[in-house]
Coordinates of C-alpha atoms and ligand atoms in Angstrom, one line a residue:
M24 CA 44.4 -221.1 -200.9
K25 CA 44.0 -220.4 -197.1
T26 CA 40.6 -220.0 -195.7
D27 CA 39.1 -216.6 -195.7
V28 CA 39.3 -214.2 -192.8
K29 CA 35.8 -212.8 -192.7
F30 CA 35.1 -209.2 -191.6
L31 CA 32.0 -210.3 -189.7
D32 CA 30.4 -213.7 -189.1
L33 CA 27.1 -213.5 -187.2
Q34 CA 26.4 -217.2 -187.9
A35 CA 29.6 -218.0 -185.9
I36 CA 28.4 -215.8 -183.0
Y37 CA 25.1 -217.6 -183.0
R38 CA 26.8 -221.1 -183.1
Q39 CA 29.1 -220.2 -180.2
D40 CA 26.1 -219.9 -177.9
Q41 CA 23.4 -221.7 -179.9
A42 CA 21.8 -223.5 -177.0
A43 CA 21.3 -220.3 -175.1
Y44 CA 19.8 -218.4 -178.1
D45 CA 17.6 -221.4 -178.9
A46 CA 16.4 -221.5 -175.3
A47 CA 15.6 -217.8 -175.4
Y48 CA 13.6 -218.3 -178.6
R49 CA 11.7 -221.2 -177.1
R50 CA 10.9 -219.1 -174.0
V51 CA 9.4 -216.3 -176.0
M52 CA 7.5 -218.6 -178.3
D53 CA 6.0 -220.4 -175.4
S54 CA 5.1 -217.2 -173.6
G55 CA 2.8 -215.7 -176.2
R56 CA 4.1 -212.2 -175.4
W57 CA 5.7 -210.3 -178.3
I58 CA 5.7 -206.6 -177.5
L59 CA 6.4 -204.7 -174.2
G60 CA 6.6 -207.9 -172.1
P61 CA 8.8 -209.5 -169.5
E62 CA 11.9 -210.0 -171.7
L63 CA 12.1 -206.3 -172.6
E64 CA 11.6 -205.4 -169.0
A65 CA 14.4 -207.8 -167.9
F66 CA 16.8 -206.6 -170.7
E67 CA 16.2 -203.0 -169.8
A68 CA 17.0 -203.6 -166.2
E69 CA 20.1 -205.6 -167.1
F70 CA 21.4 -203.1 -169.7
A71 CA 20.8 -200.2 -167.3
A72 CA 22.7 -202.0 -164.6
Y73 CA 25.5 -202.9 -167.0
G74 CA 26.2 -199.2 -167.7
G75 CA 25.5 -198.1 -164.1
R76 CA 22.4 -196.0 -165.2
R77 CA 19.0 -195.6 -163.6
H78 CA 17.0 -196.3 -166.8
A79 CA 17.3 -198.1 -170.1
I80 CA 14.5 -197.7 -172.6
G81 CA 14.4 -200.2 -175.5
V82 CA 13.4 -198.9 -178.9
G83 CA 13.2 -200.1 -182.5
N84 CA 16.7 -199.2 -183.6
G85 CA 19.6 -196.8 -183.0
L86 CA 18.4 -194.1 -185.3
D87 CA 15.1 -193.9 -183.5
A88 CA 16.9 -193.8 -180.2
L89 CA 18.8 -190.7 -181.3
A90 CA 15.8 -189.0 -182.8
L91 CA 13.5 -189.7 -179.8
A92 CA 16.2 -188.4 -177.4
L93 CA 16.3 -185.1 -179.3
Q94 CA 12.5 -184.9 -179.5
V95 CA 11.9 -185.4 -175.7
A96 CA 14.6 -182.8 -175.0
G97 CA 12.6 -180.3 -177.1
I98 CA 15.1 -179.9 -179.9
G99 CA 13.4 -178.5 -183.1
P100 CA 13.4 -176.1 -186.0
G101 CA 15.9 -173.3 -185.6
D102 CA 18.1 -175.2 -183.2
E103 CA 21.6 -176.2 -184.1
V104 CA 23.0 -179.6 -183.1
I105 CA 26.8 -180.2 -183.2
V106 CA 27.7 -183.5 -184.9
P107 CA 30.9 -185.1 -186.2
A108 CA 31.6 -184.7 -190.0
H109 CA 33.0 -188.3 -189.8
T110 CA 30.3 -190.7 -188.6
F111 CA 27.5 -193.0 -189.8
I112 CA 24.7 -191.0 -191.5
A113 CA 22.2 -191.9 -188.8
T114 CA 23.7 -189.3 -186.4
W115 CA 22.8 -186.5 -188.9
L116 CA 19.5 -188.0 -189.9
A117 CA 18.3 -187.9 -186.3
V118 CA 18.9 -184.2 -186.2
R119 CA 17.1 -183.6 -189.4
Q120 CA 14.1 -185.7 -188.2
C121 CA 13.4 -183.2 -185.5
G122 CA 13.7 -180.3 -187.9
A123 CA 17.0 -179.1 -186.4
T124 CA 20.2 -178.2 -188.2
P125 CA 23.3 -180.3 -188.0
V126 CA 26.6 -178.4 -187.6
P127 CA 29.6 -180.5 -188.4
V128 CA 32.9 -180.7 -186.5
E129 CA 36.0 -182.2 -188.1
P130 CA 38.0 -185.1 -186.5
A131 CA 40.6 -183.9 -183.9
A132 CA 44.3 -184.2 -184.8
G133 CA 45.4 -187.8 -184.4
S134 CA 41.9 -189.0 -183.7
Y135 CA 38.8 -190.2 -185.6
N136 CA 36.6 -188.4 -183.1
I137 CA 35.7 -184.8 -182.4
D138 CA 37.0 -183.1 -179.3
A139 CA 35.8 -180.3 -177.0
A140 CA 38.0 -177.6 -178.7
G141 CA 36.4 -178.5 -182.1
V142 CA 32.9 -178.3 -180.5
A143 CA 33.6 -175.0 -178.8
A144 CA 34.7 -173.5 -182.1
A145 CA 31.5 -174.6 -183.9
L146 CA 29.1 -173.1 -181.3
T147 CA 26.8 -170.2 -182.3
P148 CA 24.0 -168.6 -180.3
R149 CA 21.6 -171.1 -181.9
A150 CA 23.4 -174.2 -180.7
R151 CA 21.2 -176.3 -178.4
A152 CA 22.8 -179.7 -178.3
V153 CA 26.0 -181.7 -178.8
M154 CA 26.1 -185.2 -180.2
P155 CA 29.5 -186.7 -179.9
V156 CA 29.9 -190.2 -181.5
H157 CA 32.2 -192.6 -179.8
L158 CA 33.3 -193.8 -183.2
Y159 CA 34.8 -197.3 -183.6
G160 CA 34.3 -197.8 -179.8
A161 CA 36.7 -195.1 -178.7
P162 CA 35.5 -192.4 -176.2
A163 CA 35.1 -188.9 -177.9
D164 CA 36.7 -186.6 -175.3
P165 CA 33.6 -187.0 -173.1
A166 CA 34.7 -185.4 -169.9
A167 CA 35.8 -182.2 -171.6
I168 CA 32.7 -182.1 -173.8
R169 CA 30.5 -182.6 -170.7
A170 CA 32.2 -179.7 -169.0
L171 CA 31.7 -177.5 -172.1
C172 CA 28.0 -178.4 -172.3
A173 CA 27.5 -177.7 -168.6
E174 CA 29.2 -174.3 -169.0
R175 CA 27.2 -173.3 -172.1
G176 CA 23.8 -174.9 -171.1
L177 CA 23.8 -177.4 -173.9
L178 CA 22.1 -180.8 -174.1
L179 CA 24.8 -183.6 -174.3
L180 CA 23.5 -186.6 -176.1
E181 CA 26.0 -189.4 -176.7
D182 CA 25.8 -191.5 -179.8
A183 CA 27.1 -194.7 -178.2
A184 CA 26.0 -197.0 -181.0
Q185 CA 29.5 -198.4 -181.4
A186 CA 30.7 -198.1 -177.8
H187 CA 28.9 -200.6 -175.6
G188 CA 31.0 -201.0 -172.4
A189 CA 33.7 -198.4 -173.2
R190 CA 35.0 -196.2 -170.4
H191 CA 36.9 -193.0 -170.0
R192 CA 38.9 -192.4 -166.8
G193 CA 37.0 -195.2 -165.2
E194 CA 33.6 -193.7 -166.0
A195 CA 31.2 -195.6 -168.3
I196 CA 30.5 -194.2 -171.7
G197 CA 26.7 -193.5 -171.8
G198 CA 26.8 -191.7 -168.5
F199 CA 28.4 -188.4 -169.6
G200 CA 25.4 -187.1 -171.4
R201 CA 21.9 -186.6 -170.1
M202 CA 21.0 -189.4 -172.4
A203 CA 22.9 -191.9 -174.6
A204 CA 21.7 -193.8 -177.6
Y205 CA 22.7 -197.3 -178.5
S206 CA 22.1 -199.5 -181.5
F207 CA 21.9 -203.2 -181.4
Y208 CA 22.1 -203.7 -185.1
P209 CA 23.4 -207.2 -185.6
G210 CA 27.0 -206.2 -186.4
K211 CA 27.4 -204.0 -183.4
N212 CA 29.4 -205.1 -180.3
L213 CA 26.1 -205.9 -178.6
G214 CA 24.0 -207.0 -181.5
A215 CA 20.5 -208.5 -181.9
F216 CA 19.3 -210.8 -184.7
G217 CA 17.3 -208.0 -186.2
D218 CA 16.9 -204.3 -185.6
A219 CA 16.9 -202.9 -182.0
G220 CA 18.2 -200.0 -180.0
A221 CA 18.0 -198.3 -176.6
L222 CA 18.5 -195.2 -174.6
V223 CA 20.0 -194.8 -171.2
T224 CA 19.5 -192.0 -168.7
D225 CA 19.6 -191.2 -165.0
D226 CA 16.8 -188.6 -165.5
D227 CA 13.4 -190.0 -164.3
A228 CA 11.3 -187.5 -166.2
L229 CA 13.2 -188.1 -169.5
A230 CA 12.8 -191.8 -169.0
T231 CA 9.1 -191.5 -168.5
A232 CA 8.8 -189.3 -171.6
L233 CA 10.9 -191.7 -173.7
R234 CA 8.8 -194.7 -172.6
A235 CA 5.6 -192.9 -173.7
R236 CA 7.1 -191.5 -176.9
R237 CA 8.2 -194.9 -178.2
N238 CA 4.7 -196.3 -177.7
Y239 CA 2.2 -193.8 -179.3
G240 CA 2.6 -191.2 -176.5
S241 CA 0.9 -193.7 -174.1
A242 CA 1.8 -194.7 -170.6
V243 CA -1.6 -196.4 -170.1
R244 CA -3.2 -198.3 -172.8
Y245 CA -5.4 -196.2 -175.2
Q246 CA -4.6 -193.1 -173.1
H247 CA -2.5 -190.7 -175.1
D248 CA -1.1 -187.7 -173.3
S249 CA 1.5 -186.7 -175.8
E250 CA 2.5 -187.4 -179.4
G251 CA 4.5 -190.5 -180.0
V252 CA 5.8 -193.0 -182.5
N253 CA 5.8 -196.8 -182.7
S254 CA 9.4 -197.8 -182.0
R255 CA 9.6 -200.7 -179.6
L256 CA 12.2 -203.4 -178.9
D257 CA 10.3 -206.6 -179.4
E258 CA 10.4 -209.6 -177.0
L259 CA 12.4 -212.0 -179.2
Q260 CA 15.2 -209.5 -179.8
A261 CA 15.2 -208.6 -176.1
A262 CA 15.5 -212.3 -175.2
F263 CA 18.4 -212.7 -177.6
L264 CA 20.1 -209.5 -176.4
R265 CA 20.0 -210.8 -172.8
V266 CA 22.1 -213.8 -173.9
R267 CA 24.5 -211.5 -175.9
L268 CA 24.8 -209.0 -173.0
A269 CA 25.9 -211.8 -170.7
R270 CA 28.8 -212.5 -173.2
L271 CA 29.6 -208.8 -173.9
D272 CA 32.5 -208.5 -171.5
A273 CA 34.1 -211.7 -172.7
H274 CA 33.7 -210.5 -176.3
T275 CA 35.1 -207.1 -175.5
G276 CA 38.1 -208.9 -173.9
Q277 CA 38.7 -210.8 -177.1
R278 CA 38.5 -207.6 -179.1
R279 CA 41.0 -205.9 -176.8
A280 CA 43.5 -208.8 -177.1
Q281 CA 43.1 -208.7 -180.9
A282 CA 43.7 -204.9 -181.0
A283 CA 46.8 -205.3 -178.8
R284 CA 48.0 -207.9 -181.2
Y285 CA 47.5 -205.7 -184.2
A286 CA 49.3 -202.8 -182.4
E287 CA 52.2 -205.1 -181.5
H288 CA 52.7 -206.5 -185.0
L289 CA 52.1 -203.2 -186.8
A290 CA 53.8 -200.6 -184.6
A291 CA 56.8 -200.4 -187.0
A292 CA 55.0 -200.8 -190.3
P293 CA 56.2 -197.9 -192.6
G294 CA 53.4 -195.5 -193.7
L295 CA 50.7 -197.1 -191.6
L296 CA 48.9 -195.0 -189.0
L297 CA 47.5 -197.0 -186.1
P298 CA 44.6 -195.9 -183.9
A299 CA 45.8 -193.8 -181.0
V300 CA 44.5 -194.6 -177.5
P301 CA 44.8 -191.5 -175.3
D302 CA 45.5 -191.9 -171.6
G303 CA 42.4 -192.8 -169.6
D304 CA 40.5 -194.2 -172.6
E305 CA 39.2 -197.8 -172.5
P306 CA 37.9 -198.4 -176.0
V307 CA 35.9 -201.5 -177.0
W308 CA 37.2 -201.8 -180.5
H309 CA 34.0 -202.0 -182.5
L310 CA 36.4 -201.5 -185.4
F311 CA 40.1 -201.5 -185.8
V312 CA 40.8 -198.8 -188.3
V313 CA 44.2 -198.0 -189.7
R314 CA 45.2 -195.3 -192.2
H315 CA 47.4 -195.5 -195.3
T316 CA 47.8 -193.1 -198.2
R317 CA 47.6 -196.1 -200.6
R318 CA 44.5 -197.5 -198.8
D319 CA 42.8 -198.9 -201.9
D320 CA 46.0 -200.8 -202.9
L321 CA 46.3 -202.2 -199.4
Q322 CA 42.6 -203.3 -199.4
A323 CA 43.2 -205.0 -202.8
A324 CA 46.3 -206.8 -201.6
L325 CA 44.5 -208.1 -198.6
K326 CA 41.5 -209.2 -200.7
S327 CA 43.8 -211.2 -203.0
Q328 CA 44.9 -213.1 -199.9
G329 CA 41.4 -213.9 -198.8
I330 CA 41.2 -211.2 -196.1
E331 CA 38.0 -209.1 -196.0
T332 CA 38.2 -205.5 -195.0
L333 CA 35.7 -202.6 -195.1
I334 CA 35.7 -198.8 -195.3
H335 CA 34.0 -196.8 -192.5
Y336 CA 33.1 -194.5 -194.0
P337 CA 33.8 -193.8 -197.7
K338 CA 32.8 -190.1 -197.4
P339 CA 32.1 -187.5 -194.7
V340 CA 28.3 -187.2 -194.2
Y341 CA 28.2 -183.7 -195.9
R342 CA 29.6 -185.3 -199.1
F343 CA 26.3 -187.2 -199.6
P344 CA 23.5 -185.5 -201.5
P345 CA 21.0 -185.0 -198.6
F346 CA 23.6 -183.0 -196.7
A347 CA 25.6 -181.3 -199.5
A348 CA 24.6 -177.9 -198.2
H349 CA 26.7 -178.4 -195.1
A350 CA 29.9 -179.2 -197.1
P351 CA 33.0 -177.0 -196.6
A352 CA 34.4 -175.4 -199.7
G353 CA 37.8 -177.0 -199.7
R354 CA 39.2 -180.4 -198.9
S355 CA 38.5 -181.2 -195.2
V356 CA 40.2 -183.3 -192.5
A357 CA 37.4 -185.8 -192.7
D358 CA 37.8 -186.1 -196.5
T359 CA 41.4 -187.2 -196.0
V360 CA 40.5 -189.6 -193.2
C361 CA 37.8 -191.2 -195.4
D362 CA 40.3 -191.6 -198.2
E363 CA 42.9 -193.3 -196.0
A364 CA 40.9 -195.3 -193.4
L365 CA 40.7 -199.1 -193.6
S366 CA 38.9 -201.3 -191.1
L367 CA 40.7 -204.6 -190.5
P368 CA 38.8 -207.7 -189.3
I369 CA 38.2 -207.8 -185.5
G370 CA 35.7 -209.6 -183.3
P371 CA 34.8 -212.7 -181.4
H372 CA 34.4 -214.8 -184.6
L373 CA 38.3 -214.5 -185.1
T374 CA 41.2 -216.1 -183.3
L375 CA 44.6 -214.5 -182.6
A376 CA 46.0 -216.7 -185.3
D377 CA 43.6 -214.9 -187.8
I378 CA 44.8 -211.6 -186.5
D379 CA 48.5 -212.6 -186.9
R380 CA 47.7 -213.6 -190.5
V381 CA 46.1 -210.3 -191.3
A382 CA 48.8 -208.3 -189.5
E383 CA 51.5 -210.2 -191.5
A384 CA 49.8 -209.3 -194.8
V385 CA 49.4 -205.7 -193.8
A386 CA 53.1 -205.5 -192.7
A387 CA 54.3 -207.1 -195.9
F388 CA 52.3 -204.5 -198.0
C389 CA 53.8 -201.7 -195.9
R390 CA 57.3 -203.0 -196.5
G391 CA 56.6 -202.9 -200.2
G392 CA 56.5 -206.7 -200.4
A393 CA 53.0 -206.9 -201.8
Ligands
LIG418 C1 24.7 -198.1 -186.2 C2 24.8 -196.7 -185.9 C3 23.6 -195.9 -185.7 C4 22.2 -196.3 -186.1 O1 21.8 -197.5 -185.6 P1 20.7 -198.4 -186.3 O2 20.3 -199.4 -185.2 O3 21.3 -199.0 -187.5 O4 19.6 -197.5 -186.6 C5 23.8 -194.6 -185.3 N1 25.0 -194.1 -185.0 C6 26.1 -194.8 -185.2 C7 27.4 -194.1 -184.9 C8 26.1 -196.1 -185.6 O5 27.2 -196.8 -185.8

């Protein structure tokens, strides 16, 4: 029995740079500062610079980042916010948290993402904001969606939780919207060792509002000029994230090499749909997702060979009970995507030899040999 190919291995990520993470830990423990201190300040400056933005604001997690962005933009009850049908549920929950109504858009043809045409078709006079998700690390038609939002006076908030470092026509993801939200959940391309998130923006007033809102509506201690929440990125996670950020481009390079290897091996696999990369897109491959009509059999065949895969996501968000009222009557594009999609292992814990092994197993299944 060959060794397993794990889908994710955070222990391995830690071990690869153990001395640096341990030094970060030591530094924070010796500093006696735990919340809103120098590590967060440094990480915010480094993360803003990484994306070419004026401001980064660290918060408790990605869901809070999305919800806080909508709140400071004044989105509330009666407002409609355009969201993808096919995404992680957090995108929709953030809309609901401000009392607004999510309006789903189906994935565009040949893509896992929404596009500007789909957004335009979903707009009503109540639409106030658009939240494209750069799913799996692939840009979601950001230039065209930005143009549409400008024309229609809509807030553009990017859900970049899976797309740290992605680009579209040379422009950094996270700079298309007035704000972009990131998650640093451990499994994300830029992951902490606990929960964490951030917002980026070029808008000074929004940045000030976000900084106050994450900290009880307070810019000065015990002075509360607005309503707020408690959602802060703590010093330990900020220190760990600084280490991981310094490795991000190298890790992204590994992901790109692995994705290219999959594409090369699997281009001719019968019945398998590979992820398309439109001209001008530079995805960061948070996930490498293929489609097959016998997806469950493919997953079982891989499992029997010690290869771990996952399904992102098993259902469109409107098929879950909290959002059932938003479900379309018939079978949707997102339903089909969710029935056929399979995420193959990818990431800096794997070697190209691991990728070859997975690709061979997938190809054998597609040829009817498994
Ligand atoms: C992970 C994720 C989130 C939420 O991030 P958390 O840090 O887990 O709260 C939001 N949107 C998308 C697309 C995600 O993948």
